[in-house]
């Protein structure tokens, strides 16, 4: 098979190659070059542009690569809206501030739903009842206008897809809108850190700032050693906290999903554009990714951050690491899906070596920040070796070497410990793929969230499966994306990652799954560059199925996101008074104090973790906890090691909700526990509120009392 | 054609001058009271995009379709990576401070702003199939 430059030109059969600039008003203007099969559909057609000026769309072929480009040009004699202006660039809207056509046709349909959604979302904010959440978290505390905003956004996005080839910024704007609509509510409204465990990361950053050093070989309380051995992300935040002049990362922590989401969106678009020229497919893929990204790994944490870097490396590899002579039949358009992008140009060994050098800082940053993502990266790069296109041993060896270097130096303690236990976890597929600690989700909200999670996973997998059958040519050219998405799955056989492996594998598989799911919903455009002739296409229900399925599925995924992400929200929002109580209790505790709590999922649980120890005594199987509840005071007293000079128990409302929702304690178990401890002579109440209690372990008082009784 | 190139070059030149100064601006505003938007906004913009954009700009003329998008997508992760490495190194050396964090990044950014952009091989104008080969696969 001989390789040859693209020779299609099918998108513009009547249009000769031309200069991608046109003279307008006596000056030459640079014109946007756009992609997508819809550009062919509009070739040679005149209409109204998004900027309100009359435009002519044409197609051209670049001499270098034979790529078609769409040119949106202002006709030379188009009157005041876009015609000759005596040597000056034409003014929009005939000189007014409002562009012509803003309230007409396509342009109106592009911006009006977005504006309406912004208004609806904004007016809904004061009515969000996050302080009065019940069984269903935020689901029944979001006003009607919020859901209306989501529906409007979805509708507007679907409308914007009609012109995605010529105006891809409109679906982009809707995707950004969706990101804000779905995830900015806590950022705007919450007066506390979302996710109790996010405060743990705040504690690490505070410790780094206080001590000005990392201690990878010092054993830390509460399993915090790993954070000191992979401190990169926390070090960056330490720098940001000081540069911003804020007191702590808690000031901006709730905005992390938005910032990471925006950066991630750009990287996703680069990845998707490597495999398709259809902007509709790109943006539907991004939309599905956002709706299906309910895993909650987008908060201020090493995983969310390194995930971004991981995908960036994958994007660079896809675009810049194609081996010469490896694309073979994929250079022949008859072997490609109508909307498949041509394989990126191959690069020389020297160019790839240079690109590896460019990637080294990113690979190092991943390795300095997280222990699992470097493994995922190596697994993905390893999977790409199965393709000739991306068989780059040098990059894999570089990534593997940096990972080993970090694991054997900074991360040595935990790495050696994991290696020691890995033979026990190896092959235990069921245990490694379990979600969470030990209990079953309990309560209407958590149960609904659990069901929604599973449904979302199955829906995306089903759609991706359909495209495996229906879009085989696209799968063939986008095979590398498929491989990096399924590559992490075998990690189930290795380790359970603290009950998190299931979610992490899903997260790393999502970019590919979302793309292929989108491919099942977005058929090649009518009149696409390599689309079938109109006569050859079906006209029945089968042909209309995607048009019906697309809105339904997109709306259903957004609907599914809500219980998946906000169904357990009662666990994730903690009123500031509760956090203040915990902070006060730990601040007042002498150095070396043992802090007891049912679970570590409450704000400030790891506050001063370098000064105090923790025992989260209910993070175990339910039967063991039921035994504990028979006489909790004695259970705790027996469990406190001899030699501990001081011990306190902190029980909070957030712990109650978490322990009940995750099934760690039976219904009513937490209240029972609190009552028994408060009445026990072994413990003395330091402070008690409706939202929590602090007790001090006082065995000497109990002994005095029992001594007095016996006397 | 020429006015077009001048316009593009001018924009890029202004952006590079701004980039060269961005780190020093972020450092200067640390003298302002804590928490003011005029303090954290320049710092955020610099840490998030400054070093990465400076390393990637200027792009060579006539890049392939999608090269600009690729540049903007890479700028954030590259900047943040350099921030991670700088801050981690400072903590390992036990010399961490806000100035010690921002000055190396500002220096890198200023120097990089006056150097050619990092080559992204697939985006280069000449990047195309070098020749015709036999024995290819489907990848």
Short mmCIF file of C-alpha atoms in Angstrom, two decimals, chain A residues 212-515:
data_model
loop_
_atom_site.label_atom_id
_atom_site.label_comp_id
_atom_site.label_asym_id
_atom_site.label_seq_id
_atom_site.Cartn_x
_atom_site.Cartn_y
_atom_site.Cartn_z
CA UNK A 212 8.59 24.95 54.58
CA UNK A 213 9.71 21.38 53.91
CA UNK A 214 8.49 17.95 52.88
CA UNK A 215 9.22 14.89 54.99
CA UNK A 216 8.82 11.82 52.78
CA UNK A 217 10.48 9.46 55.23
CA UNK A 218 8.75 10.65 58.39
CA UNK A 219 5.80 8.50 59.40
CA UNK A 220 2.70 10.68 59.51
CA UNK A 221 -0.55 10.07 61.31
CA UNK A 222 -3.74 9.19 59.46
CA UNK A 223 -1.96 7.55 56.51
CA UNK A 224 -0.75 10.95 55.38
CA UNK A 225 2.69 9.67 54.43
CA UNK A 226 1.74 9.38 50.76
CA UNK A 227 1.01 13.09 50.57
CA UNK A 228 4.55 13.89 51.67
CA UNK A 229 6.03 11.36 49.27
CA UNK A 230 4.07 12.74 46.29
CA UNK A 231 3.85 16.41 47.33
CA UNK A 232 3.95 18.13 43.92
CA UNK A 233 0.32 19.23 43.75
CA UNK A 234 0.33 20.48 47.34
CA UNK A 235 3.60 22.32 46.74
CA UNK A 236 2.02 24.11 43.77
CA UNK A 237 -0.93 25.09 45.93
CA UNK A 238 1.39 26.30 48.66
CA UNK A 239 2.88 28.63 46.06
CA UNK A 240 -0.57 29.74 44.91
CA UNK A 241 -1.82 30.39 48.44
CA UNK A 242 1.14 32.68 49.08
CA UNK A 243 0.94 34.35 45.65
CA UNK A 244 -2.81 35.01 45.97
CA UNK A 245 -2.34 36.24 49.52
CA UNK A 246 -5.20 34.12 50.83
CA UNK A 247 -5.24 32.45 54.21
CA UNK A 248 -5.56 28.91 52.88
CA UNK A 249 -6.48 26.91 49.80
CA UNK A 250 -9.98 26.65 51.28
CA UNK A 251 -10.55 30.12 49.79
CA UNK A 252 -10.55 28.79 46.25
CA UNK A 253 -10.95 25.04 46.63
CA UNK A 254 -14.56 24.93 45.40
CA UNK A 255 -13.58 26.55 42.09
CA UNK A 256 -11.20 23.73 41.19
CA UNK A 257 -13.80 21.73 39.19
CA UNK A 258 -14.39 24.76 36.97
CA UNK A 259 -10.73 25.58 36.34
CA UNK A 260 -9.74 21.96 35.79
CA UNK A 261 -12.86 21.43 33.68
CA UNK A 262 -12.04 24.33 31.37
CA UNK A 263 -8.43 23.22 30.87
CA UNK A 264 -9.59 19.65 30.35
CA UNK A 265 -12.11 20.72 27.73
CA UNK A 266 -9.36 22.21 25.55
CA UNK A 267 -7.28 19.05 25.78
CA UNK A 268 -10.29 16.86 24.98
CA UNK A 269 -11.04 18.91 21.88
CA UNK A 270 -7.45 18.46 20.68
CA UNK A 271 -7.74 14.71 21.21
CA UNK A 272 -11.10 14.41 19.49
CA UNK A 273 -10.03 16.63 16.58
CA UNK A 274 -7.14 14.26 15.97
CA UNK A 275 -9.65 11.58 15.06
CA UNK A 276 -12.52 13.43 13.48
CA UNK A 277 -13.11 16.50 11.40
CA UNK A 278 -16.73 16.68 12.46
CA UNK A 279 -17.12 19.46 15.02
CA UNK A 280 -20.54 18.05 15.97
CA UNK A 281 -18.93 14.79 16.99
CA UNK A 282 -16.25 16.67 18.91
CA UNK A 283 -18.67 18.76 20.94
CA UNK A 284 -21.17 15.97 21.54
CA UNK A 285 -18.21 13.96 22.86
CA UNK A 286 -17.24 16.82 25.16
CA UNK A 287 -20.86 17.17 26.31
CA UNK A 288 -21.13 13.45 27.09
CA UNK A 289 -17.79 13.53 28.89
CA UNK A 290 -18.98 16.34 31.13
CA UNK A 291 -22.34 14.77 31.88
CA UNK A 292 -20.75 11.38 32.56
CA UNK A 293 -17.92 12.79 34.66
CA UNK A 294 -19.78 12.43 37.93
CA UNK A 295 -16.97 10.55 39.67
CA UNK A 296 -16.06 13.54 41.82
CA UNK A 297 -12.37 13.52 41.00
CA UNK A 298 -12.43 17.06 39.71
CA UNK A 299 -12.00 18.75 43.07
CA UNK A 300 -8.76 20.24 44.41
CA UNK A 301 -6.84 16.99 44.55
CA UNK A 302 -3.79 15.37 42.96
CA UNK A 303 -5.96 12.99 40.91
CA UNK A 304 -7.91 15.68 39.08
CA UNK A 305 -4.77 17.65 38.40
CA UNK A 306 -2.64 14.76 37.17
CA UNK A 307 -5.56 13.52 35.08
CA UNK A 308 -5.34 16.78 33.15
CA UNK A 309 -1.59 16.33 32.65
CA UNK A 310 -2.08 12.69 31.65
CA UNK A 311 -4.60 13.58 28.96
CA UNK A 312 -2.34 16.39 27.76
CA UNK A 313 0.49 13.92 27.22
CA UNK A 314 -1.88 11.56 25.41
CA UNK A 315 -3.01 14.46 23.20
CA UNK A 316 0.59 15.38 22.33
CA UNK A 317 1.36 11.76 21.55
CA UNK A 318 -1.66 11.41 19.27
CA UNK A 319 -0.72 14.48 17.28
CA UNK A 320 3.06 14.37 17.27
CA UNK A 321 4.27 10.80 17.57
CA UNK A 322 3.06 9.13 14.37
CA UNK A 323 5.78 6.91 12.95
CA UNK A 324 6.64 7.37 9.28
CA UNK A 325 4.99 4.90 6.96
CA UNK A 326 2.69 3.52 9.61
CA UNK A 327 -0.69 4.85 8.58
CA UNK A 328 -1.00 2.60 5.55
CA UNK A 329 -4.57 2.10 4.38
CA UNK A 330 -5.72 4.95 6.61
CA UNK A 331 -4.20 7.36 4.09
CA UNK A 332 -6.74 6.03 1.61
CA UNK A 333 -10.03 7.81 2.16
CA UNK A 334 -12.09 4.91 0.99
CA UNK A 335 -10.95 3.16 4.18
CA UNK A 336 -11.99 6.04 6.40
CA UNK A 337 -15.26 6.94 8.00
CA UNK A 338 -16.77 9.99 6.25
CA UNK A 339 -15.90 12.22 9.20
CA UNK A 340 -12.60 10.66 10.22
CA UNK A 341 -9.64 13.01 10.33
CA UNK A 342 -6.60 12.07 8.32
CA UNK A 343 -3.80 10.51 10.35
CA UNK A 344 -1.50 13.32 11.59
CA UNK A 345 1.69 13.72 9.60
CA UNK A 346 4.53 11.43 10.64
CA UNK A 347 7.51 12.78 12.52
CA UNK A 348 11.19 11.98 12.33
CA UNK A 349 13.12 10.28 15.14
CA UNK A 350 14.77 13.58 15.98
CA UNK A 351 11.43 15.40 16.16
CA UNK A 352 9.99 12.71 18.40
CA UNK A 353 13.05 12.79 20.65
CA UNK A 354 12.57 16.53 20.98
CA UNK A 355 8.91 16.02 21.76
CA UNK A 356 9.84 13.50 24.47
CA UNK A 357 12.14 16.13 25.98
CA UNK A 358 9.21 18.59 25.95
CA UNK A 359 7.07 16.05 27.77
CA UNK A 360 9.61 15.36 30.51
CA UNK A 361 8.45 18.26 32.76
CA UNK A 362 4.84 17.07 32.46
CA UNK A 363 5.80 13.47 33.23
CA UNK A 364 7.89 14.61 36.18
CA UNK A 365 5.04 16.78 37.45
CA UNK A 366 2.65 13.81 37.32
CA UNK A 367 5.13 11.64 39.18
CA UNK A 368 5.75 14.27 41.82
CA UNK A 369 2.04 14.64 42.49
CA UNK A 370 0.34 11.25 42.35
CA UNK A 371 1.15 7.60 42.69
CA UNK A 372 -1.54 6.03 40.48
CA UNK A 373 -1.55 8.31 37.43
CA UNK A 374 2.05 7.47 36.37
CA UNK A 375 1.00 3.81 36.33
CA UNK A 376 -2.01 4.71 34.20
CA UNK A 377 0.23 6.71 31.87
CA UNK A 378 2.68 3.85 31.42
CA UNK A 379 -0.18 1.40 30.88
CA UNK A 380 -1.68 3.68 28.21
CA UNK A 381 1.64 4.25 26.46
CA UNK A 382 2.21 0.50 26.64
CA UNK A 383 -1.17 -0.12 25.03
CA UNK A 384 -0.22 2.19 22.17
CA UNK A 385 2.65 -0.12 21.34
CA UNK A 386 0.02 -2.44 19.89
CA UNK A 387 -0.44 0.09 17.10
CA UNK A 388 2.32 0.65 14.60
CA UNK A 389 1.28 4.26 14.36
CA UNK A 390 2.32 5.06 17.94
CA UNK A 391 4.91 2.40 18.71
CA UNK A 392 7.25 4.69 20.63
CA UNK A 393 9.42 2.70 22.98
CA UNK A 394 11.50 5.77 23.83
CA UNK A 395 8.56 7.63 25.38
CA UNK A 396 7.42 4.58 27.34
CA UNK A 397 10.94 3.96 28.65
CA UNK A 398 11.23 7.64 29.62
CA UNK A 399 7.89 7.61 31.45
CA UNK A 400 8.70 4.29 33.14
CA UNK A 401 12.17 5.46 34.18
CA UNK A 402 10.87 8.67 35.73
CA UNK A 403 8.18 6.68 37.58
CA UNK A 404 10.73 4.21 38.93
CA UNK A 405 13.08 7.04 39.87
CA UNK A 406 10.38 8.73 41.92
CA UNK A 407 9.07 5.51 43.44
CA UNK A 408 12.53 4.46 44.57
CA UNK A 409 13.52 7.84 45.96
CA UNK A 410 10.76 10.12 47.24
CA UNK A 411 8.03 7.49 47.23
CA UNK A 412 10.14 4.58 48.46
CA UNK A 413 8.34 3.89 51.79
CA UNK A 414 4.86 3.52 50.31
CA UNK A 415 6.16 1.92 47.12
CA UNK A 416 7.95 -0.82 49.05
CA UNK A 417 4.92 -1.33 51.27
CA UNK A 418 2.65 -1.65 48.23
CA UNK A 419 5.04 -4.06 46.56
CA UNK A 420 5.00 -6.12 49.76
CA UNK A 421 1.22 -6.44 49.76
CA UNK A 422 0.62 -6.61 46.03
CA UNK A 423 0.92 -10.37 45.89
CA UNK A 424 -2.05 -10.58 48.26
CA UNK A 425 -4.24 -8.33 46.15
CA UNK A 426 -3.09 -9.71 42.81
CA UNK A 427 -5.88 -11.45 40.96
CA UNK A 428 -8.60 -10.61 43.52
CA UNK A 429 -10.83 -9.06 40.91
CA UNK A 430 -13.99 -8.85 42.99
CA UNK A 431 -12.32 -7.25 46.00
CA UNK A 432 -10.25 -4.89 43.90
CA UNK A 433 -13.26 -3.64 41.96
CA UNK A 434 -15.50 -2.99 44.95
CA UNK A 435 -16.59 0.57 45.54
CA UNK A 436 -15.79 2.30 48.80
CA UNK A 437 -14.98 0.78 52.16
CA UNK A 438 -17.28 -1.96 53.24
CA UNK A 439 -20.90 -0.93 53.69
CA UNK A 440 -23.87 -0.66 51.37
CA UNK A 441 -25.29 2.70 50.34
CA UNK A 442 -28.23 3.46 52.61
CA UNK A 443 -30.98 6.06 52.37
CA UNK A 444 -33.00 7.39 49.43
CA UNK A 445 -30.37 9.86 48.16
CA UNK A 446 -27.29 7.62 48.32
CA UNK A 447 -29.24 4.65 46.92
CA UNK A 448 -30.52 6.76 44.03
CA UNK A 449 -26.98 8.05 43.45
CA UNK A 450 -25.65 4.48 43.37
CA UNK A 451 -28.29 3.41 40.83
CA UNK A 452 -27.68 6.52 38.73
CA UNK A 453 -23.92 5.82 38.75
CA UNK A 454 -24.44 2.33 37.39
CA UNK A 455 -27.01 3.47 34.84
CA UNK A 456 -24.68 6.19 33.57
CA UNK A 457 -21.78 3.76 33.19
CA UNK A 458 -23.99 1.27 31.34
CA UNK A 459 -25.51 3.96 29.10
CA UNK A 460 -22.13 5.30 27.99
CA UNK A 461 -20.78 1.77 27.53
CA UNK A 462 -23.85 0.78 25.51
CA UNK A 463 -23.57 3.77 23.22
CA UNK A 464 -19.84 3.18 22.74
CA UNK A 465 -20.69 -0.46 21.98
CA UNK A 466 -23.20 0.59 19.33
CA UNK A 467 -20.57 2.69 17.57
CA UNK A 468 -18.24 -0.34 17.65
CA UNK A 469 -20.76 -2.03 15.40
CA UNK A 470 -22.08 0.91 13.41
CA UNK A 471 -18.95 3.02 12.88
CA UNK A 472 -16.28 0.39 12.34
CA UNK A 473 -14.22 2.58 10.04
CA UNK A 474 -14.14 5.33 12.63
CA UNK A 475 -13.19 2.85 15.33
CA UNK A 476 -10.39 1.65 13.09
CA UNK A 477 -8.86 5.09 12.63
CA UNK A 478 -9.52 6.07 16.27
CA UNK A 479 -8.22 2.75 17.58
CA UNK A 480 -5.44 4.42 19.62
CA UNK A 481 -8.05 6.39 21.57
CA UNK A 482 -9.97 3.19 22.22
CA UNK A 483 -6.82 1.44 23.40
CA UNK A 484 -5.83 4.10 25.92
CA UNK A 485 -9.39 4.01 27.25
CA UNK A 486 -9.50 0.29 27.90
CA UNK A 487 -5.84 -0.03 28.93
CA UNK A 488 -6.45 0.79 32.63
CA UNK A 489 -9.11 -1.96 33.01
CA UNK A 490 -6.60 -4.74 33.82
CA UNK A 491 -5.51 -2.75 36.88
CA UNK A 492 -8.49 -4.33 38.65
CA UNK A 493 -6.33 -7.42 38.79
CA UNK A 494 -3.57 -5.63 40.66
CA UNK A 495 -4.89 -3.48 43.49
CA UNK A 496 -8.10 -2.02 44.95
CA UNK A 497 -6.57 1.43 45.62
CA UNK A 498 -8.54 1.80 48.82
CA UNK A 499 -11.87 0.95 47.21
CA UNK A 500 -11.31 3.59 44.56
CA UNK A 501 -9.99 1.56 41.64
CA UNK A 502 -13.44 1.12 40.06
CA UNK A 503 -13.94 4.88 39.84
CA UNK A 504 -10.42 5.60 38.65
CA UNK A 505 -10.61 3.04 35.84
CA UNK A 506 -13.92 4.57 34.77
CA UNK A 507 -12.41 8.06 34.86
CA UNK A 508 -9.46 7.11 32.69
CA UNK A 509 -11.67 5.26 30.24
CA UNK A 510 -14.17 8.10 29.93
CA UNK A 511 -12.54 10.26 27.21
CA UNK A 512 -12.60 7.41 24.71
CA UNK A 513 -15.97 6.12 25.85
CA UNK A 514 -17.52 9.58 25.46
CA UNK A 515 -16.09 9.96 21.96
#
